[in-house]
Short mmCIF file of C-alpha atoms in Angstrom, two decimals:
data_model
loop_
_atom_site.label_atom_id
_atom_site.label_comp_id
_atom_site.label_asym_id
_atom_site.label_seq_id
_atom_site.Cartn_x
_atom_site.Cartn_y
_atom_site.Cartn_z
CA UNK A 1 20.13 78.02 163.09
CA UNK A 2 21.00 77.92 166.79
CA UNK A 3 21.10 80.89 169.16
CA UNK A 4 24.04 80.74 171.55
CA UNK A 5 25.23 82.70 174.57
CA UNK A 6 28.99 82.54 175.07
CA UNK A 7 30.05 83.55 178.61
CA UNK A 8 32.94 85.98 178.81
CA UNK A 9 32.82 86.72 182.53
CA UNK A 10 30.49 86.26 185.48
CA UNK A 11 28.31 89.10 184.22
CA UNK A 12 29.08 89.36 180.49
CA UNK A 13 28.20 87.14 177.55
CA UNK A 14 28.41 87.32 173.78
CA UNK A 15 25.29 86.55 171.75
CA UNK A 16 26.05 84.38 168.73
CA UNK A 17 24.24 82.42 166.03
CA UNK A 18 25.44 79.10 164.63
CA UNK A 19 24.59 77.43 161.34
CA UNK A 20 25.62 73.76 161.21
CA UNK A 21 25.71 71.37 158.29
CA UNK A 22 26.36 67.65 158.20
CA UNK A 23 29.96 66.75 157.35
CA UNK A 24 31.07 70.38 157.39
CA UNK A 25 34.47 70.99 155.85
CA UNK A 26 35.39 73.92 158.14
CA UNK A 27 34.05 76.54 160.52
CA UNK A 28 33.82 80.17 159.37
CA UNK A 29 33.54 82.92 161.99
CA UNK A 30 32.13 86.24 160.76
CA UNK A 31 33.66 89.17 162.67
CA UNK A 32 31.35 92.20 162.28
CA UNK A 33 32.07 95.83 161.51
CA UNK A 34 31.70 98.63 164.04
CA UNK A 35 28.07 99.46 164.85
CA UNK A 36 26.80 96.62 162.63
CA UNK A 37 24.73 93.85 164.22
CA UNK A 38 25.08 90.19 163.34
CA UNK A 39 21.70 89.96 161.59
CA UNK A 40 23.20 92.05 158.78
CA UNK A 41 25.42 89.06 157.92
CA UNK A 42 22.74 86.36 158.07
CA UNK A 43 22.23 86.05 154.30
CA UNK A 44 25.97 85.66 153.70
CA UNK A 45 26.19 83.19 156.59
CA UNK A 46 23.44 81.08 155.02
CA UNK A 47 25.29 81.17 151.70
CA UNK A 48 28.49 79.84 153.29
CA UNK A 49 26.48 77.25 155.19
CA UNK A 50 25.02 76.03 151.89
CA UNK A 51 28.61 75.76 150.63
CA UNK A 52 29.34 73.20 153.34
CA UNK A 53 30.68 75.36 156.15
CA UNK A 54 29.58 75.64 159.74
CA UNK A 55 29.18 79.39 160.25
CA UNK A 56 29.10 81.66 163.30
CA UNK A 57 27.93 85.26 163.56
CA UNK A 58 27.91 87.27 166.77
CA UNK A 59 27.56 90.71 168.32
CA UNK A 60 30.45 92.40 170.10
CA UNK A 61 29.76 93.37 173.70
CA UNK A 62 27.74 96.57 173.84
CA UNK A 63 26.07 95.95 170.46
CA UNK A 64 23.06 94.06 169.14
CA UNK A 65 21.93 91.19 171.35
CA UNK A 66 25.14 91.57 173.41
CA UNK A 67 24.28 95.18 174.23
CA UNK A 68 23.53 95.19 177.96
CA UNK A 69 23.66 98.51 179.84
CA UNK A 70 25.76 100.77 177.66
CA UNK A 71 26.35 103.31 180.40
CA UNK A 72 28.06 100.61 182.43
CA UNK A 73 29.88 98.99 179.51
CA UNK A 74 33.62 99.64 179.79
CA UNK A 75 34.69 97.55 176.81
CA UNK A 76 37.02 99.19 174.26
CA UNK A 77 37.60 98.50 170.58
CA UNK A 78 40.88 96.81 171.51
CA UNK A 79 38.90 94.56 173.90
CA UNK A 80 36.61 93.58 171.04
CA UNK A 81 39.58 92.56 168.93
CA UNK A 82 41.30 90.49 171.58
CA UNK A 83 38.76 89.37 174.16
CA UNK A 84 35.53 89.04 172.16
CA UNK A 85 37.18 87.60 169.07
CA UNK A 86 39.32 85.33 171.22
CA UNK A 87 36.39 83.98 173.21
CA UNK A 88 34.28 83.29 170.12
CA UNK A 89 37.21 81.57 168.42
CA UNK A 90 37.91 79.44 171.49
CA UNK A 91 34.22 78.47 171.67
CA UNK A 92 34.20 77.41 168.02
CA UNK A 93 37.37 75.36 168.47
CA UNK A 94 35.83 73.61 171.50
CA UNK A 95 32.51 72.95 169.78
CA UNK A 96 34.18 71.54 166.66
CA UNK A 97 37.49 70.00 167.79
CA UNK A 98 39.86 69.25 164.96
CA UNK A 99 37.78 71.06 162.35
CA UNK A 100 39.64 73.77 160.35
CA UNK A 101 38.87 77.30 161.54
CA UNK A 102 38.50 80.20 159.08
CA UNK A 103 37.33 83.78 159.50
CA UNK A 104 35.81 86.62 157.51
CA UNK A 105 36.29 90.09 158.97
CA UNK A 106 34.33 93.14 157.85
CA UNK A 107 35.99 96.50 158.51
CA UNK A 108 37.02 96.39 162.21
CA UNK A 109 36.44 92.64 162.04
CA UNK A 110 39.39 92.56 159.66
CA UNK A 111 41.41 94.63 162.13
CA UNK A 112 40.76 91.89 164.67
CA UNK A 113 42.19 89.28 162.31
CA UNK A 114 45.30 91.45 161.95
CA UNK A 115 45.79 91.95 165.71
CA UNK A 116 44.08 89.18 167.69
CA UNK A 117 46.13 86.37 169.20
CA UNK A 118 43.19 84.14 168.20
CA UNK A 119 44.34 84.40 164.57
CA UNK A 120 46.96 81.77 165.34
CA UNK A 121 44.10 79.25 165.51
CA UNK A 122 42.97 80.06 161.95
CA UNK A 123 44.01 78.37 158.73
CA UNK A 124 43.05 81.34 156.52
CA UNK A 125 40.97 84.51 156.65
CA UNK A 126 39.30 87.15 154.48
CA UNK A 127 39.40 90.90 155.12
CA UNK A 128 36.50 92.78 153.53
CA UNK A 129 36.55 96.59 153.36
CA UNK A 130 39.15 96.66 156.15
CA UNK A 131 41.43 99.67 156.30
CA UNK A 132 43.39 101.92 158.61
CA UNK A 133 40.63 104.36 159.54
CA UNK A 134 42.73 107.51 159.43
CA UNK A 135 40.45 110.46 158.74
CA UNK A 136 42.95 112.20 156.49
CA UNK A 137 42.98 109.24 154.06
CA UNK A 138 39.34 109.87 153.09
CA UNK A 139 39.51 111.37 149.61
CA UNK A 140 36.13 113.09 149.29
CA UNK A 141 36.32 116.40 151.12
CA UNK A 142 32.70 116.47 152.28
CA UNK A 143 32.93 112.93 153.68
CA UNK A 144 36.24 113.72 155.35
CA UNK A 145 34.69 116.70 157.12
CA UNK A 146 31.62 114.69 158.14
CA UNK A 147 33.68 111.87 159.61
CA UNK A 148 36.01 114.34 161.36
CA UNK A 149 33.03 116.06 162.96
CA UNK A 150 31.51 112.80 164.17
CA UNK A 151 34.74 111.30 165.52
CA UNK A 152 36.50 114.38 166.89
CA UNK A 153 33.72 116.77 167.85
CA UNK A 154 30.52 114.85 168.53
CA UNK A 155 31.96 111.62 169.95
CA UNK A 156 33.83 113.13 172.95
CA UNK A 157 30.91 115.38 173.86
CA UNK A 158 28.13 112.83 173.44
CA UNK A 159 29.98 109.98 175.13
CA UNK A 160 30.51 112.12 178.20
CA UNK A 161 26.97 113.48 178.11
CA UNK A 162 25.12 110.16 177.64
CA UNK A 163 27.70 107.70 178.94
CA UNK A 164 27.79 106.01 175.52
CA UNK A 165 27.69 107.01 171.83
CA UNK A 166 24.02 107.53 170.79
CA UNK A 167 24.69 106.72 167.14
CA UNK A 168 21.09 105.74 166.39
CA UNK A 169 19.92 109.27 167.14
CA UNK A 170 22.40 110.52 164.55
CA UNK A 171 21.45 107.89 161.97
CA UNK A 172 24.98 106.49 161.75
CA UNK A 173 24.46 102.92 162.93
CA UNK A 174 24.06 101.21 166.27
CA UNK A 175 24.78 102.84 169.61
CA UNK A 176 28.28 102.10 170.90
CA UNK A 177 30.01 101.88 174.27
CA UNK A 178 31.80 105.12 175.13
CA UNK A 179 35.29 103.56 175.38
CA UNK A 180 34.85 101.99 171.92
CA UNK A 181 33.95 105.31 170.34
CA UNK A 182 36.64 107.30 172.11
CA UNK A 183 39.37 104.80 171.21
CA UNK A 184 38.21 104.82 167.59
CA UNK A 185 38.30 108.61 167.64
CA UNK A 186 41.85 108.58 169.00
CA UNK A 187 43.15 106.05 166.48
CA UNK A 188 41.60 107.98 163.58
CA UNK A 189 43.72 111.00 164.51
CA UNK A 190 47.02 109.09 164.28
CA UNK A 191 48.86 108.89 160.91
CA UNK A 192 49.32 105.13 161.31
CA UNK A 193 46.01 104.45 163.07
CA UNK A 194 46.43 101.87 165.87
CA UNK A 195 49.97 101.15 164.68
CA UNK A 196 50.90 104.51 166.23
CA UNK A 197 49.22 103.73 169.56
CA UNK A 198 52.07 102.67 171.90
CA UNK A 199 49.62 100.73 174.06
CA UNK A 200 48.67 98.40 171.20
CA UNK A 201 52.01 96.91 170.08
CA UNK A 202 50.13 96.53 166.81
CA UNK A 203 53.09 96.28 164.46
CA UNK A 204 54.55 93.26 166.24
CA UNK A 205 51.13 91.65 166.54
CA UNK A 206 50.49 92.05 162.80
CA UNK A 207 53.93 90.64 161.97
CA UNK A 208 52.99 87.38 163.74
CA UNK A 209 50.20 86.66 161.24
CA UNK A 210 51.47 84.03 158.81
CA UNK A 211 48.32 82.57 157.27
CA UNK A 212 46.78 83.12 153.80
CA UNK A 213 44.70 86.29 153.67
CA UNK A 214 42.30 87.44 150.97
CA UNK A 215 41.96 91.24 151.11
CA UNK A 216 38.98 92.71 149.25
CA UNK A 217 38.38 96.38 148.47
CA UNK A 218 35.80 98.21 146.40
CA UNK A 219 36.40 101.21 144.17
CA UNK A 220 33.42 103.17 145.48
CA UNK A 221 34.13 102.61 149.19
CA UNK A 222 34.56 106.12 150.64
CA UNK A 223 36.64 104.90 153.58
CA UNK A 224 38.48 101.71 152.63
CA UNK A 225 40.23 103.20 149.62
CA UNK A 226 43.44 101.61 148.27
CA UNK A 227 45.77 103.82 150.30
CA UNK A 228 43.92 103.16 153.55
CA UNK A 229 43.90 99.41 152.91
CA UNK A 230 47.64 99.50 152.21
CA UNK A 231 48.27 101.21 155.56
CA UNK A 232 46.48 98.38 157.33
CA UNK A 233 48.12 95.43 155.60
CA UNK A 234 51.71 96.64 155.07
CA UNK A 235 52.84 95.45 158.55
CA UNK A 236 51.56 91.93 157.74
CA UNK A 237 55.06 90.95 156.67
CA UNK A 238 54.64 87.20 157.00
CA UNK A 239 51.08 86.74 155.82
CA UNK A 240 50.39 85.27 152.38
CA UNK A 241 48.27 88.08 150.95
CA UNK A 242 46.07 87.99 147.90
CA UNK A 243 44.59 91.43 147.29
CA UNK A 244 41.67 92.08 144.96
CA UNK A 245 39.67 95.19 144.12
CA UNK A 246 36.25 95.34 142.48
CA UNK A 247 34.26 98.03 140.72
CA UNK A 248 30.47 97.99 141.04
CA UNK A 249 30.31 97.12 137.35
CA UNK A 250 32.33 93.97 138.04
CA UNK A 251 29.48 92.80 140.26
CA UNK A 252 26.75 94.08 137.94
CA UNK A 253 25.46 96.53 140.55
CA UNK A 254 25.19 100.29 140.81
CA UNK A 255 27.09 100.52 144.10
CA UNK A 256 29.01 98.40 146.62
CA UNK A 257 30.59 100.91 148.98
CA UNK A 258 31.61 99.91 152.50
CA UNK A 259 28.61 97.70 153.25
CA UNK A 260 27.31 96.41 149.93
CA UNK A 261 29.34 93.21 149.64
CA UNK A 262 27.08 91.55 152.22
CA UNK A 263 23.83 92.53 150.53
CA UNK A 264 21.90 90.12 148.34
CA UNK A 265 22.63 92.11 145.19
CA UNK A 266 26.23 90.85 145.33
CA UNK A 267 25.32 87.24 146.09
CA UNK A 268 25.77 85.81 142.60
CA UNK A 269 28.87 87.75 141.61
CA UNK A 270 31.00 88.50 144.69
CA UNK A 271 30.05 85.95 147.33
CA UNK A 272 31.50 83.05 145.29
CA UNK A 273 34.86 84.87 145.25
CA UNK A 274 35.04 84.40 149.02
CA UNK A 275 33.32 81.02 149.12
CA UNK A 276 35.69 79.56 146.52
CA UNK A 277 38.78 81.07 148.14
CA UNK A 278 37.88 79.72 151.57
CA UNK A 279 37.28 76.26 150.14
CA UNK A 280 40.64 76.36 148.39
CA UNK A 281 42.50 77.38 151.54
CA UNK A 282 41.41 74.59 153.86
CA UNK A 283 44.13 72.22 155.06
CA UNK A 284 42.66 68.95 156.21
CA UNK A 285 44.46 66.92 158.90
CA UNK A 286 47.44 65.14 157.37
CA UNK A 287 47.47 67.30 154.22
CA UNK A 288 49.35 70.41 153.12
CA UNK A 289 48.66 73.32 150.79
CA UNK A 290 49.72 72.68 147.25
#
């Protein structure tokens, strides 16, 4: 395991972790969820590494080991998807020239796969619990109200008061840069999420994706329910999509939810679904998919 600092500008860098294996068959980049630090994905990264992949985890700017001064951090969620994801992908391609590049995106990490120009460098990718985060698509009334209060009421006030989103104080994950939280709040109010943001050109960007995608959802996920997942992936008109949904019972666990896939309790049942699929969707130089 190697700790890496990937420069993004003269004053900004992305903290990443690399697992290498001899004669690796591909590189897998793990794009994290909002307010989730890279250490959360370490067990899954080790699993993929044991399957013969070189694996990278990292923290978006303003989070985890890439945190810096949040009051001075002007990065947005759109910047994460394009600039951070792009820089990490470019670094991986430079470190392992000619090696197939793959990605696994969790929640907003899946959004990045949908929108980032870096996706053109990938051979295949997996979206896990990724959905259009429109508040009105949340089915449980109490959860819908809670999320609405956090995104629409607390976020604007707290970001202006503190200069960032003090999520830790609220017990809802890692602190976030103010622009990230405010952009997330705005998108969640739009019927089509970022597809309705004229500044994003998201529909055209999604339509450019033409690689195989495995899209995973879980029946007990309060946010990434089937309708919300459909809103995210419908504009992917040229991608080769395989969509699968799992109940907790399928994995032999009591709950999966939005975060549970990456926990050890799903290692024996669900992780091989992704590990096998990634292995099957590698195109080696001079070969083609069957």
